[in-house]
Coordinates of N, CA, C and O in Angstrom, one line a residue:
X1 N -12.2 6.8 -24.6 CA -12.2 7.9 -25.6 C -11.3 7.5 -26.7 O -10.3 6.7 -26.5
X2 N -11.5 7.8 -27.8 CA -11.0 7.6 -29.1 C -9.3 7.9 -29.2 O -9.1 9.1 -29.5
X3 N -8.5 7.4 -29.1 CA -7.2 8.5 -29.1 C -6.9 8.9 -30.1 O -5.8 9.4 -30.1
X4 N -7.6 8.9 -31.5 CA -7.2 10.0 -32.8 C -8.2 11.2 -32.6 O -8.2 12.1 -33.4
X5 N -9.3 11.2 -31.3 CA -10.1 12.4 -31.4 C -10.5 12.4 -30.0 O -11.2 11.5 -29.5
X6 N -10.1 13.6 -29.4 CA -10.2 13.5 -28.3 C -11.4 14.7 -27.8 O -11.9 15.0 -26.7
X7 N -11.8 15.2 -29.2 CA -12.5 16.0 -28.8 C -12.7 17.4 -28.2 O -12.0 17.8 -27.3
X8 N -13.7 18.2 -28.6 CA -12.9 19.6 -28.0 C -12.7 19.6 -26.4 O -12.9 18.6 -25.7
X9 N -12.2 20.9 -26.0 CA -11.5 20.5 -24.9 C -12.2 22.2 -24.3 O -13.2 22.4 -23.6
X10 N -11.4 23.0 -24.6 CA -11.1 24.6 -24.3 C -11.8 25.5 -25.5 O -11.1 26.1 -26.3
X11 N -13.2 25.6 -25.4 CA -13.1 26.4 -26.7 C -13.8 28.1 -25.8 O -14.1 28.1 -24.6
X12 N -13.8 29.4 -26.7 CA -13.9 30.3 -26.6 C -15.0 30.6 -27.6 O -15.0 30.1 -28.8
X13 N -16.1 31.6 -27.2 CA -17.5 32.1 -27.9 C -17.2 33.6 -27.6 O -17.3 34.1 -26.5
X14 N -16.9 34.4 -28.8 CA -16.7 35.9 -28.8 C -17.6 36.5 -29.8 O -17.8 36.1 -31.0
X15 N -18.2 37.8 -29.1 CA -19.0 38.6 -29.6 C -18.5 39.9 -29.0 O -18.0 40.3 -28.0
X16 N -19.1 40.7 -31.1 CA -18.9 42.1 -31.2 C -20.0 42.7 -32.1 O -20.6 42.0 -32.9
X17 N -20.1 44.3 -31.9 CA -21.0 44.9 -32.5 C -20.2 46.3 -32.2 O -19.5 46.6 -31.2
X18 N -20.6 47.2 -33.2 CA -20.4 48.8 -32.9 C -21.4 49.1 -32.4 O -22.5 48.7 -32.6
X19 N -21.0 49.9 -31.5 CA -22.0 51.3 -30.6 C -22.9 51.8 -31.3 O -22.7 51.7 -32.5
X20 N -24.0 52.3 -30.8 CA -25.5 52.5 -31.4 C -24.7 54.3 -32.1 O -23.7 55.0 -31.7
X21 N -25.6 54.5 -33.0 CA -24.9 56.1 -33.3 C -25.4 57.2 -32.2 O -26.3 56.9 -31.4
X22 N -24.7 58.5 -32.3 CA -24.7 59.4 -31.0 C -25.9 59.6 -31.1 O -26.4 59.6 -32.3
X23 N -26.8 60.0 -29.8 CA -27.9 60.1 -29.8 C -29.3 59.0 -29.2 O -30.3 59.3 -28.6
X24 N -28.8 57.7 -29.6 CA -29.3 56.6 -29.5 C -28.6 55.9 -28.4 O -27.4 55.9 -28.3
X25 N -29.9 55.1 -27.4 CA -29.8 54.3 -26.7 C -28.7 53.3 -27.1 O -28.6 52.9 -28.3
X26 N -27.8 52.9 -26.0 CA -26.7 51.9 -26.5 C -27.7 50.5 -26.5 O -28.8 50.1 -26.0
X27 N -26.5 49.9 -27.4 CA -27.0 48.6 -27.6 C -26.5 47.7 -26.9 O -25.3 47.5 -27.3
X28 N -26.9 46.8 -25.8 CA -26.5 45.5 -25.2 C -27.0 44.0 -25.6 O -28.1 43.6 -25.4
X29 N -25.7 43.0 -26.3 CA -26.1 41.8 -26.9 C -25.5 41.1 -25.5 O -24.4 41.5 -25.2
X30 N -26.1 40.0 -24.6 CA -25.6 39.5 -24.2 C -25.0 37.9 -24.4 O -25.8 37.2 -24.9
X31 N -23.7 37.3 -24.1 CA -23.7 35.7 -24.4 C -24.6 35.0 -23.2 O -24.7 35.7 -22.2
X32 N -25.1 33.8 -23.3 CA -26.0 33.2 -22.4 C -25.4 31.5 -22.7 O -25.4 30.9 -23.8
X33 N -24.9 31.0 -21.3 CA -25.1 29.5 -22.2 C -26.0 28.5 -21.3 O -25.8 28.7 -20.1
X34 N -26.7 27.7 -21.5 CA -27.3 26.7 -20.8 C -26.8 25.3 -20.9 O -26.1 24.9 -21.9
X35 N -27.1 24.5 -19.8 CA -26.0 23.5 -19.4 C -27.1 22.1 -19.6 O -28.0 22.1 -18.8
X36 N -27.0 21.0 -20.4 CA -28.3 20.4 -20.1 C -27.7 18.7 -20.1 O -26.8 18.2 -20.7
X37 N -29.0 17.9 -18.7 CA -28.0 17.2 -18.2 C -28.5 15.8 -19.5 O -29.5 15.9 -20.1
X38 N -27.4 14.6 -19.6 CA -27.8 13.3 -20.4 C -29.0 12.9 -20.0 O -29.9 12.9 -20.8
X39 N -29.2 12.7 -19.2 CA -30.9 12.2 -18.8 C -32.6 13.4 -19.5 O -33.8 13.2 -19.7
X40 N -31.6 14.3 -19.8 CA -32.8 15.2 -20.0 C -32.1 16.3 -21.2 O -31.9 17.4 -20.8
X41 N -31.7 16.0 -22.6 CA -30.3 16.6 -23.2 C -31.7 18.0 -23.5 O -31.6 19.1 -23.0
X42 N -32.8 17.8 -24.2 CA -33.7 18.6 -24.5 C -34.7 19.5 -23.7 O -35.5 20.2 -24.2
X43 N -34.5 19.3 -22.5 CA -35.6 19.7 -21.5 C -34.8 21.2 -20.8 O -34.1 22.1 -21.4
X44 N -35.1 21.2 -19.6 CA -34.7 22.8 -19.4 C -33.3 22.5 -18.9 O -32.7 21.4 -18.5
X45 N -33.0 23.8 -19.0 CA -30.8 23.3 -18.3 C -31.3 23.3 -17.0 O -32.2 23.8 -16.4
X46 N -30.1 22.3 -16.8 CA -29.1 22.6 -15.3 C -29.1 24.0 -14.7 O -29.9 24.2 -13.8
X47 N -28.4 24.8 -15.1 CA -28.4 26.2 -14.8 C -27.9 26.9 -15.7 O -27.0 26.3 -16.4
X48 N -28.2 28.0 -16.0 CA -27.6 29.3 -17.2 C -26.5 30.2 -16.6 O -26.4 30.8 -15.5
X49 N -25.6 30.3 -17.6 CA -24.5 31.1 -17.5 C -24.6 32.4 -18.1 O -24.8 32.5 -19.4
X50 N -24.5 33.7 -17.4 CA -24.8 35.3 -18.5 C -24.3 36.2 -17.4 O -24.1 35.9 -16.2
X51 N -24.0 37.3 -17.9 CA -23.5 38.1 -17.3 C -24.3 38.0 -15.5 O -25.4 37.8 -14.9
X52 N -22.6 38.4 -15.1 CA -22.6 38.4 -13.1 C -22.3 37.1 -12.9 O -21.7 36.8 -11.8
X53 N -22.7 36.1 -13.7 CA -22.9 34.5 -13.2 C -21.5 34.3 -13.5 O -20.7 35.2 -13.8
X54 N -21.1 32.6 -13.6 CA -20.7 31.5 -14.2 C -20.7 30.4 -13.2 O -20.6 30.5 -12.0
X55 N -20.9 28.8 -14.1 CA -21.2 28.0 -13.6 C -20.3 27.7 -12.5 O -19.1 27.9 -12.3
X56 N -21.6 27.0 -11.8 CA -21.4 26.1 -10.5 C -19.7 25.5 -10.0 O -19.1 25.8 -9.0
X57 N -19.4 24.8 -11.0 CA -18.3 24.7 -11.3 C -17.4 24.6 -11.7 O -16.6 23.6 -11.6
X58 N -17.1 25.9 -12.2 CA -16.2 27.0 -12.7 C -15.9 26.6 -14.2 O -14.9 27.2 -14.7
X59 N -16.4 25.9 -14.8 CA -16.2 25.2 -16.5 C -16.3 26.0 -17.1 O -15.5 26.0 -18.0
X60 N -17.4 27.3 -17.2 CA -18.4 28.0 -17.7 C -18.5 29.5 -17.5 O -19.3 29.9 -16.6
X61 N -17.8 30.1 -18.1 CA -17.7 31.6 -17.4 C -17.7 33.1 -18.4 O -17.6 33.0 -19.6
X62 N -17.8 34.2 -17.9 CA -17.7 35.4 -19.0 C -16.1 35.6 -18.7 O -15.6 35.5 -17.6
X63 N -15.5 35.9 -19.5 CA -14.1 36.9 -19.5 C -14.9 38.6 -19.8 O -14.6 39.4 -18.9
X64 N -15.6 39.1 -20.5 CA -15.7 40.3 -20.8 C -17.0 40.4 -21.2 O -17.5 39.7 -22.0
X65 N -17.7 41.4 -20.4 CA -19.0 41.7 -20.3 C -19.2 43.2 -20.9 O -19.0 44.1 -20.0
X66 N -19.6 43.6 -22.4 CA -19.8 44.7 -23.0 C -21.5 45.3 -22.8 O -22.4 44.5 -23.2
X67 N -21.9 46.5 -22.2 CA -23.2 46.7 -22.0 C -23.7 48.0 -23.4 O -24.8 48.5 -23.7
X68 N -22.5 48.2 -23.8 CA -22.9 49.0 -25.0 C -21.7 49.0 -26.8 O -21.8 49.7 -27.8
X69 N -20.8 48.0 -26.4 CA -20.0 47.5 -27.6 C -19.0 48.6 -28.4 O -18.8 48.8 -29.6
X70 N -18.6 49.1 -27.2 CA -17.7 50.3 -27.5 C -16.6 49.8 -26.9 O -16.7 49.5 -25.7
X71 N -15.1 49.7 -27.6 CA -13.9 49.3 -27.2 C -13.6 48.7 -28.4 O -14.5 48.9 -29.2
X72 N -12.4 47.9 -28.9 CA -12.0 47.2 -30.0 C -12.0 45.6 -29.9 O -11.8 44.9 -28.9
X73 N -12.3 45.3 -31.1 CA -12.3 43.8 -31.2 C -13.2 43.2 -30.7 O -14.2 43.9 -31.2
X74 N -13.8 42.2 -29.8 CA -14.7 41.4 -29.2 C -15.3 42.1 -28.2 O -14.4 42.7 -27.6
X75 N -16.6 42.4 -27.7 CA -16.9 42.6 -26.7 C -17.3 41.8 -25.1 O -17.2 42.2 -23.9
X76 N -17.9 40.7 -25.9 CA -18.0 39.7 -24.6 C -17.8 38.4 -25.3 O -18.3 37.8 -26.2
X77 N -16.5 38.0 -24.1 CA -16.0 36.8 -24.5 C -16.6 35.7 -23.4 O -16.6 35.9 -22.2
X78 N -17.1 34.5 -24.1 CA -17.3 33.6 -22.3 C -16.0 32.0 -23.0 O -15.5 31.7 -24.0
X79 N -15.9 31.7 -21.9 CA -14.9 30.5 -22.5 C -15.3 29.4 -21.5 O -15.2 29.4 -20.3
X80 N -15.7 28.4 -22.5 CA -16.4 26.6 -21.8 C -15.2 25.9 -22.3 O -14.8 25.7 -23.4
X81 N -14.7 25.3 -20.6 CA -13.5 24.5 -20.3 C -14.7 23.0 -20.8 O -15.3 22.9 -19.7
X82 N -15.2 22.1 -21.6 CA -15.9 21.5 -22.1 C -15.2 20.5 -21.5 O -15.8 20.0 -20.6
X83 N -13.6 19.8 -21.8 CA -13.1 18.9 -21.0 C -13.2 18.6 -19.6 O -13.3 17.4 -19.1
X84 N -13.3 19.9 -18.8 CA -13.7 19.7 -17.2 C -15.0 19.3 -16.9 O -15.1 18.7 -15.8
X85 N -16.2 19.5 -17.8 CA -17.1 19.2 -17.6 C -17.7 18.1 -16.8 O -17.5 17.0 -17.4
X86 N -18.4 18.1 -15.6 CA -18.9 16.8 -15.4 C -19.8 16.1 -16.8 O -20.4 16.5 -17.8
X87 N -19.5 14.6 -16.2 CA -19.8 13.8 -17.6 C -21.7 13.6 -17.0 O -22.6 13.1 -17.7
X88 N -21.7 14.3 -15.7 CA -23.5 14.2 -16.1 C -24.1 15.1 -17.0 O -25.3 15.2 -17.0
X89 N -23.4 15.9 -17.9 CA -23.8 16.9 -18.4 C -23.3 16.1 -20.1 O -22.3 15.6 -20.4
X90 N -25.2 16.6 -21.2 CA -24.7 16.3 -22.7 C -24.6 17.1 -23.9 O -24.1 16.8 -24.9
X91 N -25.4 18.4 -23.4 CA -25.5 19.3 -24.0 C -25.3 20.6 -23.7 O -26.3 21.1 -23.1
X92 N -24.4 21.4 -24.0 CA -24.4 23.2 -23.4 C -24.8 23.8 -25.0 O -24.3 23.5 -26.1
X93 N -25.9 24.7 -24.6 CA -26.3 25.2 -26.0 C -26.1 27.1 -25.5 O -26.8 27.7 -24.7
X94 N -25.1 27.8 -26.4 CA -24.8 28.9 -26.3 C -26.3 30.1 -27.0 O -27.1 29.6 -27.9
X95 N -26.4 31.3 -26.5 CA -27.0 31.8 -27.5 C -26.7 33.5 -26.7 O -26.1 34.0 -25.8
X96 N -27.5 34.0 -27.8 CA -26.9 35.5 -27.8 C -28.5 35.9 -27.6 O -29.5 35.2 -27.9
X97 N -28.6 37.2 -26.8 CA -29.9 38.1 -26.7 C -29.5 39.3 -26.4 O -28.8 39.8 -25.5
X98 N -30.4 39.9 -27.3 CA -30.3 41.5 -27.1 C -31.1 42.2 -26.0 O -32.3 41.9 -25.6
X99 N -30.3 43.1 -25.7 CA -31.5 43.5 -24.0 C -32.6 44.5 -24.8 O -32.2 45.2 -25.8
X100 N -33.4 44.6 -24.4 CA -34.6 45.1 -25.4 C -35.2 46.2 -24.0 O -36.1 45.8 -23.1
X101 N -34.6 47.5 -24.0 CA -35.1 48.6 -23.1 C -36.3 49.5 -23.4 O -37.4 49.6 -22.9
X102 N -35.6 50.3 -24.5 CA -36.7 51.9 -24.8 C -37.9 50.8 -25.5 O -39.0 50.4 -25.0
X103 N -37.2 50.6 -26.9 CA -38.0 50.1 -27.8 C -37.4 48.8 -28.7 O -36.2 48.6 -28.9
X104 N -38.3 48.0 -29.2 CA -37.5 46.3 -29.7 C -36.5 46.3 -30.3 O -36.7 47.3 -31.1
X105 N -35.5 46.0 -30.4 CA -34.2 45.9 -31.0 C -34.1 44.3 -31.4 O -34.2 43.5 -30.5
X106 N -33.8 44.2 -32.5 CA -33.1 43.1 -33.7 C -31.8 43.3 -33.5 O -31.0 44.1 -33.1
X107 N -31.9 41.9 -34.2 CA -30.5 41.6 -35.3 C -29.9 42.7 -36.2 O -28.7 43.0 -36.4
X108 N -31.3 43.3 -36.8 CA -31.0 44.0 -37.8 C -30.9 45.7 -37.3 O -30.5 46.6 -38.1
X109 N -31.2 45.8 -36.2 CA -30.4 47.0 -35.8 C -29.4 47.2 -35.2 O -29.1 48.3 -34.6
X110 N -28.8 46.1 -35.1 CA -27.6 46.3 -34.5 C -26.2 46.5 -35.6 O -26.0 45.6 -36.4
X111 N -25.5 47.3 -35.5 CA -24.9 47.7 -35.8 C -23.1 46.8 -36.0 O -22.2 47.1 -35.2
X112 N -22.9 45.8 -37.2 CA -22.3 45.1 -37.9 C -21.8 43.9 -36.3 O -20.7 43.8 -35.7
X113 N -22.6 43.5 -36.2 CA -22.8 42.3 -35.0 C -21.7 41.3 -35.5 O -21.7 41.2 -36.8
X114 N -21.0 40.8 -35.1 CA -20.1 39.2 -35.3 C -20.0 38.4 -34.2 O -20.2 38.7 -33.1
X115 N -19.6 37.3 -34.5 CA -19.8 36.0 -33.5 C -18.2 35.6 -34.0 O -17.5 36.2 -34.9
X116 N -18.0 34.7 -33.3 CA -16.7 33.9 -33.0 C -16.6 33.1 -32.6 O -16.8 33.4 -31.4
X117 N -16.4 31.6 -32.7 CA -16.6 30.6 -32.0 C -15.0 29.9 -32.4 O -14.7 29.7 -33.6
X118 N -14.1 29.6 -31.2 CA -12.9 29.2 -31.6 C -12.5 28.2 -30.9 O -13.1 28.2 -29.8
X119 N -11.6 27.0 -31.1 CA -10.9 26.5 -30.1 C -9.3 27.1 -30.5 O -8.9 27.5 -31.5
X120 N -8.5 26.9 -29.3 CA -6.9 27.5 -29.5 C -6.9 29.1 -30.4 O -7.4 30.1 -30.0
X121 N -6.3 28.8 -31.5 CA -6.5 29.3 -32.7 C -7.3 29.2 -33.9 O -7.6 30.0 -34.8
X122 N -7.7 28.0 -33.6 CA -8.3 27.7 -34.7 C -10.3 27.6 -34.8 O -10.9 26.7 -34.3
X123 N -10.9 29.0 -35.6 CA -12.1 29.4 -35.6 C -12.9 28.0 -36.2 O -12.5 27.4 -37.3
X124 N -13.8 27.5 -35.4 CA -14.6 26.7 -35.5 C -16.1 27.3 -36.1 O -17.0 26.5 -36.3
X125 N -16.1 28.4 -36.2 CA -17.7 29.0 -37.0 C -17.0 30.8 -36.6 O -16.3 31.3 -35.8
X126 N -17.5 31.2 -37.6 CA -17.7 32.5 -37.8 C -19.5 33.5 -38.4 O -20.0 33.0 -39.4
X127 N -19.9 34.3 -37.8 CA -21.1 34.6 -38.2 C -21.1 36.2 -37.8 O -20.5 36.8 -36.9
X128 N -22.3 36.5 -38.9 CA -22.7 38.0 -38.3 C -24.3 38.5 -38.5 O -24.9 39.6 -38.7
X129 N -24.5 36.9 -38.4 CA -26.6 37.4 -38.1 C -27.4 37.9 -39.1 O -28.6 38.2 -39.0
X130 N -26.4 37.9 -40.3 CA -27.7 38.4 -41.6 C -29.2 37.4 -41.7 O -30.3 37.8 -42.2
X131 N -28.7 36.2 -41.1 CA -29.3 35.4 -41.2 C -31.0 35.4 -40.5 O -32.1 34.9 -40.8
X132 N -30.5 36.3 -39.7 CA -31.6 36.1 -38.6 C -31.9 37.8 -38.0 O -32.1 38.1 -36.8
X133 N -31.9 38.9 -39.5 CA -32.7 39.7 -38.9 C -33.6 40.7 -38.3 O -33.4 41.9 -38.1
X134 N -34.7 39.6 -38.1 CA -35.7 40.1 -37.7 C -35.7 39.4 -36.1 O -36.8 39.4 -35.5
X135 N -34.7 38.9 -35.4 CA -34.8 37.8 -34.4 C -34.6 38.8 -33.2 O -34.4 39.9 -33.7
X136 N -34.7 38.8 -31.8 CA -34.5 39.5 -30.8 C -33.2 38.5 -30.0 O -32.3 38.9 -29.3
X137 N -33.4 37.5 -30.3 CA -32.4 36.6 -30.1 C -31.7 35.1 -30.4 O -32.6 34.3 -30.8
X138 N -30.8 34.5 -30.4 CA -30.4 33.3 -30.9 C -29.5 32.6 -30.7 O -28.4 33.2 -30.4
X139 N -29.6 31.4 -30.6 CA -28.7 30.0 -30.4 C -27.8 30.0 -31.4 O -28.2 30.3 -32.6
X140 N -26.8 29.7 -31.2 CA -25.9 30.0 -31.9 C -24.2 29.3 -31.6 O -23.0 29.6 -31.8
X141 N -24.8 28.3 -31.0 CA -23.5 27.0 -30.8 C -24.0 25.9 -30.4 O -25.1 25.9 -29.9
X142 N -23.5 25.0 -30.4 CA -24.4 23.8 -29.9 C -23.3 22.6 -29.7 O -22.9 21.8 -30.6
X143 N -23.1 22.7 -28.2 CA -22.2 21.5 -28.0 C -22.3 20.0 -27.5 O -22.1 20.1 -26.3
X144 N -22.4 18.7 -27.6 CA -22.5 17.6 -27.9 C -21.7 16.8 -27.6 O -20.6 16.8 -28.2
X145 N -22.1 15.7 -26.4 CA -20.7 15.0 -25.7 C -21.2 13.5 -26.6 O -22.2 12.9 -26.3
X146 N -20.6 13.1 -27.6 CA -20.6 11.8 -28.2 C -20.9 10.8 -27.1 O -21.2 11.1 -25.9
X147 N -20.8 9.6 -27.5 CA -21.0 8.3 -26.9 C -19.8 8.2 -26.1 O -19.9 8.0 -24.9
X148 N -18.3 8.3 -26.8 CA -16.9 8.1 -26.0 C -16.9 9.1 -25.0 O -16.2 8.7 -24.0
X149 N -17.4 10.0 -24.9 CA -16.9 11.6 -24.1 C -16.6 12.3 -24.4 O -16.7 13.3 -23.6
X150 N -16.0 12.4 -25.7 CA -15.6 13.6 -26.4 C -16.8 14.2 -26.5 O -18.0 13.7 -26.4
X151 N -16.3 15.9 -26.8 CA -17.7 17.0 -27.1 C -17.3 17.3 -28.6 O -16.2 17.4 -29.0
X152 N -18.2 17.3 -29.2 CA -18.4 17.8 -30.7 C -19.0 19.1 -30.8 O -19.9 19.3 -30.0
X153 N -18.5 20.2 -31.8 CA -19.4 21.4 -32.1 C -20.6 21.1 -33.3 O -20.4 20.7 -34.4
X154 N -21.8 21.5 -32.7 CA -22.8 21.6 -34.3 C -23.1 23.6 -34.5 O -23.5 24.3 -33.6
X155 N -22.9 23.7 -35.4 CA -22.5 25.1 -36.0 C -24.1 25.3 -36.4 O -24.9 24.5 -36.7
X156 N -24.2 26.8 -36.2 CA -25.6 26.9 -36.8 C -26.3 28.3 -35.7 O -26.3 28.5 -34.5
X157 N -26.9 29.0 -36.9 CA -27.5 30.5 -35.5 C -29.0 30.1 -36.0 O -29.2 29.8 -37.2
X158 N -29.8 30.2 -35.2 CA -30.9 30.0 -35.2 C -31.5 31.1 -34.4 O -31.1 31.3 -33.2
X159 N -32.4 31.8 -35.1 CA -33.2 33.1 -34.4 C -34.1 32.4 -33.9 O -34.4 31.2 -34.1
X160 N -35.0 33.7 -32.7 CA -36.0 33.4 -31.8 C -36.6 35.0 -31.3 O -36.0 35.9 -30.7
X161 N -37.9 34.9 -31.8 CA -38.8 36.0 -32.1 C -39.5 36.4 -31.0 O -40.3 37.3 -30.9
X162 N -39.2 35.5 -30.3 CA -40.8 35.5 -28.7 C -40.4 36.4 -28.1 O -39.6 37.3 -28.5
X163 N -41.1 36.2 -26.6 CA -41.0 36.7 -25.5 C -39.4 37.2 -25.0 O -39.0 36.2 -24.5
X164 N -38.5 37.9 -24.9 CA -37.3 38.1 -24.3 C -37.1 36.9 -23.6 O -36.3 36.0 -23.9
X165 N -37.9 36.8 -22.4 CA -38.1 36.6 -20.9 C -37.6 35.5 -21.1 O -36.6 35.0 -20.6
X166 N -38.9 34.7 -22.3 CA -38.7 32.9 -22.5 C -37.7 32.8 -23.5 O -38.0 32.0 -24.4
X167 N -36.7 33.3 -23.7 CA -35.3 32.9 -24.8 C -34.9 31.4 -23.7 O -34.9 30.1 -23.8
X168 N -34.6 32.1 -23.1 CA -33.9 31.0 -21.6 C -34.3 30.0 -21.4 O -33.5 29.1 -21.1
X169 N -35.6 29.6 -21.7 CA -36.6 28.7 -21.1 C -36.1 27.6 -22.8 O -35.6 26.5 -22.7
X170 N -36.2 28.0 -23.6 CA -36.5 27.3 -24.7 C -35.3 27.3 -25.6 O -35.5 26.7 -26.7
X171 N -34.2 27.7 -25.5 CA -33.4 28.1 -26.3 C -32.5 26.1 -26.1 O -31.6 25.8 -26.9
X172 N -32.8 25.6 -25.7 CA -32.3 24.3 -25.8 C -33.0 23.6 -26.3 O -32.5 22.6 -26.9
X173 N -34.5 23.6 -26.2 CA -35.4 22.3 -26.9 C -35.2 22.0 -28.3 O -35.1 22.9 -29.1
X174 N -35.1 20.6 -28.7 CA -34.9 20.3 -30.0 C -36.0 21.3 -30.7 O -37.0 21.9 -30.2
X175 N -35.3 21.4 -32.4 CA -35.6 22.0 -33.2 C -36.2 21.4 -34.5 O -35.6 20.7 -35.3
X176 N -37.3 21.7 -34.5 CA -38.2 21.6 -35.6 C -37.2 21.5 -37.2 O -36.3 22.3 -37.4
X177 N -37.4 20.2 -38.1 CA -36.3 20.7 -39.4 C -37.5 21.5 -40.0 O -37.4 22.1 -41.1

């Protein structure tokens, strides 16, 4: 490993949104992350991290699981110990989905949504989905073990219009420019 760059280590992915107004069905965004191994960086994960879960090996976990985005500040925090990681693993790709009950719910109805992507203190991406919406769901971190070992962040929310069901399935395959 490099010793002027050791690469992230401890980073933290926080999400928030306000409560749907009185009347209306609450709104549930969940974090999701998938684990994908070097032999296969684009194919389906290892296994997925989302609410009730965290990984296998404790690297990969929720701190706070919000089902309708009522309380202050972040609602669901997950935090990937990236340094613990086994080195069979090259890519964890984060993403966000909205639970879609009565009727479809977006980006764009959700109510002033934000993302947070930090290590320590210091915010590594900030977002709040204007980007994407018409999307039901999206990727929205993308972590990357270099050649030395270190993990790199690639920043970037990328919406996904399909099926709910298949967010999971596909939310790591390379991406069309």
């Amino acid at each position: 490993m490099n010793g002027l760059s050791k690469g992230l280590r401890k980073v933290e992915v926080a999400l928030r949104w306000d409560p749907s107004p009185a009347g209306q069905p609450p709104t549930d965004l969940d974090l999701v992350a998938g684990t994908y191994p070097a032999d296969d960086p684009y194919g389906a994960p290892s296994y997925l991290v989302h609410f009730d879960s965290r990984s296998p090996d404790g690297t990969i976990y929720l701190d706070r699981d919000s089902k309708d985005g009522k309380g202050f500040g972040f609602d669901e925090v997950m935090t990937l110990e990236l340094d613990r990681l086994d080195a069979r693993y090259a890519r964890v790709v984060v993403g966000v989905a909205i639970q879609q009950r009565a009727e479809e719910r977006t980006f764009g109805h959700v109510a002033n949504p934000g993302l947070r992507v930090r290590e320590g203190y210091t915010d590594l991406a900030t977002e709040d989905f204007a980007g994407v919406p018409s999307a039901i769901a999206a990727t929205v971190a993308e972590f990357v073990r270099d050649e030395s070992g270190a993990w790199e962040f690639r920043a970037g929310v990328h919406g996904y219009q399909g099926d709910p069901a298949a967010f999971t399935r596909v939310m790591g395959a390379a991406r069309r420019s």
